[in-house]
Amino acid sequence: MSISKKRKFLFFFLGLTIAYILWFSFHLLRFKTYKPDPKTSSSHEIVGIYHIHSTLSDGKKEPDKIAHIAARSGLDFIILTDHGEPNFASLKAKGWKEGLLMLSGTEMSVNRGHLVGLGFETPSQRFSENAEQAAHQVNALNGFTIIAHPYSKISWSWGKYAGYSGIEIINADSMLKKNIVPVLPFLPALFIKPGLPLLKMLNRPEKNLRKWDMLNRSYKTYGYFSTDAHLLYKPLFAFLRLHVLLNEPLASDFKVAENQVYSALKKGRFFNAADAAAYATGFRFWGKSGTAKIPMGASIQFDAPVTLNIQLPSGLEQKAYLIHNGKSQPLPPGNPTIYEVTQAGVYRVEVFLKERTPLLRNCPWIISNPIFLREKNYE
Ligand SMILES: [Zn+2]
Ligand SMILES: [Zn+2]
């Protein structure tokens, strides 16, 4: 290469680097996570992370280290889900750690894919590798199961109803593997403002949402945001969170607190949020029939007038949609919004952030669990 050619190449490379640094700094400086209005009432709302691996399976940190990171991230609880049928060592790791409630379930490899079991009493022998049988065994031990990354086998592999309690609507690990290329230029931000690259990789989980809505037509299934964290715990703990609504403050006794969280999850008393974009604290979705309150996750017979009430986190530009049997309609502005129900069916809410955010326009910031208003003759 001649000297002038070499120089040209060097200038081109230098120009490209400067352009990249400018572009990167622009995005980095513009990015912020919106924090909740301090006046927001968040009574009995606790925040946690579901689906985490430790060194007791293929994760990179020990349970206590993970709990330490979680406690410093301001979380109330985390749920370990180490691989196993079940993972007995991981089940023993649970407890209060630095003021954080560390729960442990297990992620089982069954014939249909990966199935997470939570809240079960320790079994005397291993769970079956048959998905339906494993779900039945977990249920018999007072636990419940969640279908993990349901499309890891590309097409639906879970057959018909087998008593699963939930389904993962977003699995961060699967999404990162799928969307790594467009996120590459943002990756250096992982160590400065990790919310930026993580939010950039989120796409609307169209297939999972469609399947979830379909399942809900026949039986109750609750939707989960799952981090599936094996490493990068700190960034992931700020990313996708479950907001669980309790009836009372979280107890200090471990057994009681564990039961509070699991029974709320079992009943669908929680919503999911990409908190790295904005803290979703204060969101609420409930029904009212006369003086009776219908909590999120509940199922009732639709034989009297019902209103649905949606309260959005305050102080942010946002747009909420009501999804009825999979069909989306914008909710009128107002906070709270009250919607008079005229038809039976499954209702849930998606909220989109209208502030400046790396979240794609079609990607919801909050996804509630449904309220089921069943026809009179519904079993
Ligand atoms: Zn898995
Ligand atoms: Zn996993």
Short mmCIF file of C-alpha atoms and ligand atoms in Angstrom, two decimals:
data_model
loop_
_atom_site.label_atom_id
_atom_site.label_comp_id
_atom_site.label_asym_id
_atom_site.label_seq_id
_atom_site.Cartn_x
_atom_site.Cartn_y
_atom_site.Cartn_z
CA MET A 1 0.00 0.00 0.00
CA SER A 2 1.39 3.45 -0.89
CA ILE A 3 1.85 6.04 1.86
CA SER A 4 -1.01 8.21 0.62
CA LYS A 5 -3.32 5.20 0.46
CA LYS A 6 -2.31 4.22 3.98
CA ARG A 7 -2.99 7.75 5.17
CA LYS A 8 -6.39 7.80 3.47
CA PHE A 9 -7.29 4.51 5.13
CA LEU A 10 -6.12 5.84 8.51
CA PHE A 11 -8.21 9.00 8.13
CA PHE A 12 -11.22 6.98 7.09
CA PHE A 13 -10.82 4.69 10.10
CA LEU A 14 -10.29 7.64 12.44
CA GLY A 15 -13.35 9.43 11.02
CA LEU A 16 -15.43 6.31 11.48
CA THR A 17 -14.27 5.92 15.09
CA ILE A 18 -15.02 9.56 15.90
CA ALA A 19 -18.45 9.28 14.26
CA TYR A 20 -19.18 6.15 16.29
CA ILE A 21 -18.03 7.78 19.57
CA LEU A 22 -20.21 10.84 18.87
CA TRP A 23 -23.19 8.71 17.95
CA PHE A 24 -22.68 6.46 21.00
CA SER A 25 -22.25 9.41 23.42
CA PHE A 26 -25.38 11.06 22.01
CA HIS A 27 -27.46 7.96 22.76
CA LEU A 28 -25.79 7.38 26.12
CA LEU A 29 -26.31 10.94 27.34
CA ARG A 30 -29.92 11.01 26.21
CA PHE A 31 -30.78 7.78 28.00
CA LYS A 32 -32.26 7.82 31.47
CA THR A 33 -34.49 5.55 33.50
CA TYR A 34 -37.56 7.47 34.66
CA LYS A 35 -38.00 7.17 38.41
CA PRO A 36 -41.43 7.14 40.05
CA ASP A 37 -43.10 10.18 41.44
CA PRO A 38 -42.26 10.04 45.18
CA LYS A 39 -45.94 10.65 45.92
CA THR A 40 -46.89 7.39 44.18
CA SER A 41 -48.69 5.06 46.50
CA SER A 42 -46.99 1.70 46.33
CA SER A 43 -48.42 0.15 49.45
CA HIS A 44 -48.13 -3.63 49.49
CA GLU A 45 -46.45 -3.61 46.05
CA ILE A 46 -43.18 -5.51 46.03
CA VAL A 47 -40.74 -5.80 43.17
CA GLY A 48 -38.68 -8.81 42.19
CA ILE A 49 -36.94 -10.86 39.54
CA TYR A 50 -38.03 -14.24 38.33
CA HIS A 51 -35.93 -16.96 36.58
CA ILE A 52 -32.29 -16.79 37.71
CA HIS A 53 -29.47 -19.35 37.50
CA SER A 54 -26.64 -19.60 40.03
CA THR A 55 -23.45 -21.70 40.20
CA LEU A 56 -25.71 -24.50 41.48
CA SER A 57 -26.53 -25.02 37.79
CA ASP A 58 -25.08 -23.07 34.86
CA GLY A 59 -25.07 -19.54 36.34
CA LYS A 60 -21.87 -17.61 36.98
CA LYS A 61 -22.37 -16.48 40.59
CA GLU A 62 -23.18 -18.16 43.88
CA PRO A 63 -26.68 -17.69 45.34
CA ASP A 64 -25.49 -15.43 48.18
CA LYS A 65 -23.56 -13.20 45.74
CA ILE A 66 -26.65 -12.96 43.56
CA ALA A 67 -28.75 -12.05 46.61
CA HIS A 68 -26.21 -9.37 47.53
CA ILE A 69 -26.48 -7.80 44.05
CA ALA A 70 -30.27 -8.01 44.19
CA ALA A 71 -30.42 -6.38 47.62
CA ARG A 72 -28.23 -3.54 46.37
CA SER A 73 -30.47 -3.18 43.31
CA GLY A 74 -33.36 -2.27 45.60
CA LEU A 75 -35.33 -5.45 44.95
CA ASP A 76 -37.66 -7.04 47.50
CA PHE A 77 -37.36 -10.62 46.25
CA ILE A 78 -35.70 -12.86 43.68
CA ILE A 79 -36.56 -16.36 42.51
CA LEU A 80 -33.71 -18.76 41.72
CA THR A 81 -34.61 -21.39 39.14
CA ASP A 82 -31.55 -23.59 38.81
CA HIS A 83 -31.74 -26.53 36.42
CA GLY A 84 -32.68 -29.89 37.91
CA GLU A 85 -35.65 -32.18 38.49
CA PRO A 86 -35.60 -30.48 40.99
CA ASN A 87 -32.24 -28.96 41.92
CA PHE A 88 -32.12 -29.96 45.60
CA ALA A 89 -29.04 -27.85 46.45
CA SER A 90 -30.65 -24.72 45.02
CA LEU A 91 -33.89 -25.37 46.92
CA LYS A 92 -31.89 -25.29 50.17
CA ALA A 93 -30.26 -21.95 49.33
CA LYS A 94 -33.41 -19.89 49.93
CA GLY A 95 -33.83 -17.53 52.85
CA TRP A 96 -33.67 -13.89 53.91
CA LYS A 97 -30.41 -12.38 52.64
CA GLU A 98 -29.44 -8.81 53.51
CA GLY A 99 -33.10 -7.83 53.77
CA LEU A 100 -33.97 -9.52 50.48
CA LEU A 101 -36.29 -12.50 50.17
CA MET A 102 -34.49 -15.15 48.12
CA LEU A 103 -36.87 -17.88 46.96
CA SER A 104 -35.91 -20.92 44.97
CA GLY A 105 -37.79 -23.03 42.51
CA THR A 106 -36.34 -25.12 39.73
CA GLU A 107 -36.18 -25.28 35.93
CA MET A 108 -36.88 -28.80 34.75
CA SER A 109 -35.90 -30.24 31.39
CA VAL A 110 -38.95 -32.15 30.25
CA ASN A 111 -39.90 -33.76 26.95
CA ARG A 112 -41.68 -30.60 25.73
CA GLY A 113 -39.00 -28.07 26.71
CA HIS A 114 -38.16 -26.25 29.93
CA LEU A 115 -40.72 -26.07 32.71
CA VAL A 116 -40.25 -23.96 35.83
CA GLY A 117 -41.70 -25.28 39.09
CA LEU A 118 -42.26 -22.90 42.01
CA GLY A 119 -43.63 -23.07 45.54
CA PHE A 120 -43.65 -26.88 45.84
CA GLU A 121 -42.72 -28.86 48.95
CA THR A 122 -39.43 -30.72 48.44
CA PRO A 123 -40.26 -34.04 46.75
CA SER A 124 -38.89 -37.36 48.00
CA GLN A 125 -37.84 -38.34 44.48
CA ARG A 126 -37.11 -36.66 41.15
CA PHE A 127 -39.90 -35.19 39.04
CA SER A 128 -40.89 -36.95 35.84
CA GLU A 129 -39.34 -35.96 32.53
CA ASN A 130 -42.78 -35.99 31.02
CA ALA A 131 -44.12 -32.41 31.04
CA GLU A 132 -47.72 -33.25 31.99
CA GLN A 133 -46.66 -35.64 34.73
CA ALA A 134 -44.09 -33.19 36.12
CA ALA A 135 -46.73 -30.42 36.23
CA HIS A 136 -49.11 -32.79 37.99
CA GLN A 137 -46.43 -33.78 40.55
CA VAL A 138 -45.51 -30.14 41.27
CA ASN A 139 -49.20 -29.21 41.66
CA ALA A 140 -49.70 -32.16 44.04
CA LEU A 141 -46.95 -30.70 46.27
CA ASN A 142 -48.82 -27.36 46.42
CA GLY A 143 -46.60 -25.80 43.79
CA PHE A 144 -47.27 -24.42 40.31
CA THR A 145 -45.51 -24.45 36.96
CA ILE A 146 -44.58 -21.93 34.28
CA ILE A 147 -43.68 -22.73 30.69
CA ALA A 148 -40.22 -21.21 30.12
CA HIS A 149 -39.21 -19.64 26.77
CA PRO A 150 -42.18 -21.37 25.07
CA TYR A 151 -40.84 -20.95 21.54
CA SER A 152 -37.32 -22.26 22.10
CA LYS A 153 -38.36 -25.16 19.85
CA ILE A 154 -39.62 -22.63 17.24
CA SER A 155 -43.10 -24.07 17.08
CA TRP A 156 -45.44 -24.61 20.02
CA SER A 157 -44.40 -27.86 21.69
CA TRP A 158 -46.61 -27.80 24.78
CA GLY A 159 -49.70 -29.56 23.46
CA LYS A 160 -52.97 -29.03 25.28
CA TYR A 161 -53.77 -27.91 28.80
CA ALA A 162 -51.91 -29.76 31.53
CA GLY A 163 -52.44 -27.49 34.51
CA TYR A 164 -49.61 -25.03 33.88
CA SER A 165 -50.09 -21.82 35.83
CA GLY A 166 -48.11 -19.47 33.63
CA ILE A 167 -46.11 -18.81 30.52
CA GLU A 168 -43.09 -16.61 29.94
CA ILE A 169 -44.07 -13.77 27.63
CA ILE A 170 -40.55 -12.39 27.43
CA ASN A 171 -37.38 -14.33 28.16
CA ALA A 172 -34.42 -11.94 28.13
CA ASP A 173 -31.86 -14.67 27.46
CA SER A 174 -33.68 -15.93 24.34
CA MET A 175 -34.32 -12.39 23.15
CA LEU A 176 -30.66 -11.38 23.52
CA LYS A 177 -29.53 -14.43 21.54
CA LYS A 178 -32.01 -13.56 18.78
CA ASN A 179 -31.38 -9.81 18.63
CA ILE A 180 -27.69 -9.53 19.38
CA VAL A 181 -26.67 -7.98 16.02
CA PRO A 182 -28.67 -4.70 16.20
CA VAL A 183 -27.61 -4.33 19.84
CA LEU A 184 -23.85 -4.71 19.17
CA PRO A 185 -23.11 -0.95 18.73
CA PHE A 186 -24.81 -0.29 22.09
CA LEU A 187 -23.01 -3.05 24.00
CA PRO A 188 -20.23 -0.87 25.51
CA ALA A 189 -23.04 0.89 27.42
CA LEU A 190 -23.62 -2.33 29.34
CA PHE A 191 -21.08 -1.19 31.91
CA ILE A 192 -22.21 2.44 32.13
CA LYS A 193 -25.97 2.52 31.53
CA PRO A 194 -26.97 -1.11 31.00
CA GLY A 195 -30.62 -0.23 30.49
CA LEU A 196 -29.79 1.21 27.07
CA PRO A 197 -28.55 -1.94 25.28
CA LEU A 198 -31.01 -4.16 27.13
CA LEU A 199 -34.01 -2.06 26.13
CA LYS A 200 -32.70 -1.86 22.56
CA MET A 201 -32.86 -5.62 22.24
CA LEU A 202 -36.53 -5.83 23.24
CA ASN A 203 -39.01 -6.56 20.52
CA ARG A 204 -42.72 -6.95 20.91
CA PRO A 205 -43.09 -10.66 21.84
CA GLU A 206 -45.83 -11.08 19.25
CA LYS A 207 -45.88 -14.87 19.06
CA ASN A 208 -45.90 -15.34 22.84
CA LEU A 209 -48.62 -12.74 23.36
CA ARG A 210 -50.82 -14.28 20.69
CA LYS A 211 -50.41 -17.73 22.22
CA TRP A 212 -51.03 -16.39 25.72
CA ASP A 213 -54.28 -14.71 24.62
CA MET A 214 -55.34 -17.90 22.91
CA LEU A 215 -54.65 -20.06 25.96
CA ASN A 216 -56.55 -17.63 28.16
CA ARG A 217 -59.71 -18.14 26.12
CA SER A 218 -59.84 -21.69 27.47
CA TYR A 219 -58.16 -21.49 30.88
CA LYS A 220 -56.35 -19.07 33.14
CA THR A 221 -52.68 -18.60 32.36
CA TYR A 222 -50.54 -15.85 33.85
CA GLY A 223 -47.84 -14.03 31.90
CA TYR A 224 -44.29 -13.56 33.20
CA PHE A 225 -41.34 -11.38 32.23
CA SER A 226 -38.31 -13.59 32.74
CA THR A 227 -34.66 -12.53 32.89
CA ASP A 228 -33.24 -16.10 32.69
CA ALA A 229 -30.07 -14.54 34.13
CA HIS A 230 -26.89 -16.65 33.99
CA LEU A 231 -24.52 -13.67 34.25
CA LEU A 232 -24.81 -9.86 34.03
CA TYR A 233 -27.00 -10.06 37.12
CA LYS A 234 -26.79 -6.39 38.00
CA PRO A 235 -27.95 -5.08 34.59
CA LEU A 236 -30.65 -7.73 34.33
CA PHE A 237 -31.99 -6.99 37.83
CA ALA A 238 -32.80 -3.46 36.69
CA PHE A 239 -34.41 -4.61 33.47
CA LEU A 240 -37.52 -6.82 33.54
CA ARG A 241 -39.33 -6.96 36.84
CA LEU A 242 -42.41 -8.47 38.39
CA HIS A 243 -44.50 -6.12 40.54
CA VAL A 244 -46.40 -8.26 43.00
CA LEU A 245 -49.46 -6.93 44.82
CA LEU A 246 -49.89 -8.29 48.34
CA ASN A 247 -52.81 -7.90 50.72
CA GLU A 248 -50.50 -7.01 53.59
CA PRO A 249 -46.90 -5.90 53.95
CA LEU A 250 -44.34 -8.63 53.34
CA ALA A 251 -43.92 -10.60 56.59
CA SER A 252 -40.55 -10.90 58.30
CA ASP A 253 -41.01 -14.62 58.90
CA PHE A 254 -39.50 -16.43 55.90
CA LYS A 255 -42.17 -19.12 55.51
CA VAL A 256 -44.98 -16.58 55.72
CA ALA A 257 -43.27 -14.20 53.26
CA GLU A 258 -42.55 -17.03 50.82
CA ASN A 259 -46.18 -18.05 50.95
CA GLN A 260 -47.32 -14.44 50.40
CA VAL A 261 -45.29 -14.13 47.18
CA TYR A 262 -46.19 -17.54 45.80
CA SER A 263 -49.89 -17.23 46.51
CA ALA A 264 -49.95 -13.82 44.80
CA LEU A 265 -48.16 -15.29 41.74
CA LYS A 266 -50.51 -18.30 41.72
CA LYS A 267 -53.50 -15.94 41.58
CA GLY A 268 -52.02 -13.61 38.95
CA ARG A 269 -51.80 -10.66 41.35
CA PHE A 270 -48.81 -9.18 39.57
CA PHE A 271 -47.87 -7.16 36.53
CA ASN A 272 -44.72 -7.11 34.42
CA ALA A 273 -42.66 -4.08 33.50
CA ALA A 274 -39.51 -3.09 31.66
CA ASP A 275 -38.38 -1.03 34.65
CA ALA A 276 -35.12 -0.07 32.93
CA ALA A 277 -37.24 2.32 30.82
CA ALA A 278 -39.25 3.68 33.76
CA TYR A 279 -40.26 2.32 37.13
CA ALA A 280 -43.80 1.08 36.78
CA THR A 281 -44.60 1.39 40.48
CA GLY A 282 -48.20 2.41 41.09
CA PHE A 283 -49.80 0.73 38.08
CA ARG A 284 -53.07 -0.97 39.00
CA PHE A 285 -55.75 -2.88 37.12
CA TRP A 286 -58.91 -4.04 38.86
CA GLY A 287 -62.57 -4.65 38.20
CA LYS A 288 -65.63 -3.56 40.12
CA SER A 289 -69.04 -5.16 40.24
CA GLY A 290 -71.36 -3.29 42.56
CA THR A 291 -69.32 -2.86 45.71
CA ALA A 292 -67.21 -5.97 45.07
CA LYS A 293 -63.63 -5.50 43.86
CA ILE A 294 -62.29 -7.94 41.26
CA PRO A 295 -58.52 -8.14 41.60
CA MET A 296 -56.17 -8.63 38.66
CA GLY A 297 -55.83 -12.34 37.88
CA ALA A 298 -59.33 -13.18 39.14
CA SER A 299 -62.07 -14.95 37.24
CA ILE A 300 -65.75 -14.18 37.78
CA GLN A 301 -69.01 -14.94 36.07
CA PHE A 302 -70.15 -11.95 34.01
CA ASP A 303 -73.78 -11.62 35.04
CA ALA A 304 -73.86 -8.11 36.56
CA PRO A 305 -72.46 -4.76 35.37
CA VAL A 306 -68.68 -4.58 35.66
CA THR A 307 -66.27 -1.68 35.28
CA LEU A 308 -62.57 -2.12 34.66
CA ASN A 309 -60.28 0.39 36.33
CA ILE A 310 -56.81 1.23 35.12
CA GLN A 311 -54.50 3.40 37.15
CA LEU A 312 -51.25 4.41 35.46
CA PRO A 313 -47.99 5.35 37.18
CA SER A 314 -48.09 9.11 37.67
CA GLY A 315 -45.90 11.78 36.12
CA LEU A 316 -45.19 10.09 32.78
CA GLU A 317 -46.47 10.39 29.21
CA GLN A 318 -47.97 7.03 28.38
CA LYS A 319 -50.73 5.35 26.41
CA ALA A 320 -52.74 2.40 27.68
CA TYR A 321 -54.57 -0.24 25.65
CA LEU A 322 -57.17 -2.69 26.77
CA ILE A 323 -56.81 -6.13 25.20
CA HIS A 324 -60.08 -8.03 24.99
CA ASN A 325 -59.74 -11.66 23.85
CA GLY A 326 -56.51 -10.70 22.06
CA LYS A 327 -57.97 -7.57 20.37
CA SER A 328 -56.40 -4.28 21.36
CA GLN A 329 -58.24 -0.97 21.76
CA PRO A 330 -56.86 2.34 23.02
CA LEU A 331 -58.17 3.53 26.34
CA PRO A 332 -59.39 7.11 26.57
CA PRO A 333 -56.98 9.49 28.29
CA GLY A 334 -57.41 9.98 32.01
CA ASN A 335 -55.95 8.54 35.10
CA PRO A 336 -57.50 6.41 36.43
CA THR A 337 -59.52 5.28 33.43
CA ILE A 338 -62.84 3.56 33.99
CA TYR A 339 -64.17 1.25 31.28
CA GLU A 340 -67.73 -0.07 31.28
CA VAL A 341 -67.70 -3.69 30.19
CA THR A 342 -70.38 -4.78 27.76
CA GLN A 343 -69.04 -8.19 26.75
CA ALA A 344 -67.70 -11.22 28.58
CA GLY A 345 -64.13 -12.29 27.86
CA VAL A 346 -60.54 -11.97 28.95
CA TYR A 347 -59.28 -8.44 29.57
CA ARG A 348 -55.71 -7.32 30.10
CA VAL A 349 -53.78 -4.06 29.78
CA GLU A 350 -50.66 -3.02 27.88
CA VAL A 351 -49.06 0.35 28.56
CA PHE A 352 -46.67 2.07 26.16
CA LEU A 353 -44.22 4.70 27.32
CA LYS A 354 -44.50 7.94 25.37
CA GLU A 355 -41.46 9.59 26.96
CA ARG A 356 -38.12 9.49 25.13
CA THR A 357 -37.04 5.85 25.48
CA PRO A 358 -34.98 3.22 23.65
CA LEU A 359 -38.03 0.93 23.82
CA LEU A 360 -39.44 0.27 20.37
CA ARG A 361 -42.78 2.02 19.74
CA ASN A 362 -44.60 -1.32 19.46
CA CYS A 363 -43.04 -2.80 22.59
CA PRO A 364 -45.14 -2.50 25.74
CA TRP A 365 -43.57 -1.08 28.86
CA ILE A 366 -46.13 -2.68 31.21
CA ILE A 367 -48.12 -5.87 30.67
CA SER A 368 -50.79 -6.64 33.25
CA ASN A 369 -52.26 -10.00 34.02
CA PRO A 370 -55.84 -10.57 32.88
CA ILE A 371 -59.22 -10.32 34.52
CA PHE A 372 -61.47 -13.13 33.34
CA LEU A 373 -65.14 -12.31 32.89
CA ARG A 374 -66.66 -15.64 32.00
CA GLU A 375 -69.92 -16.34 30.19
CA LYS A 376 -72.73 -17.63 32.38
CA ASN A 377 -72.46 -21.25 31.28
CA TYR A 378 -68.65 -21.31 31.41
CA GLU A 379 -67.21 -24.17 33.42
ZN ZN B 1 -34.44 -22.78 29.95
ZN ZN B 2 -33.30 -20.75 32.54
#
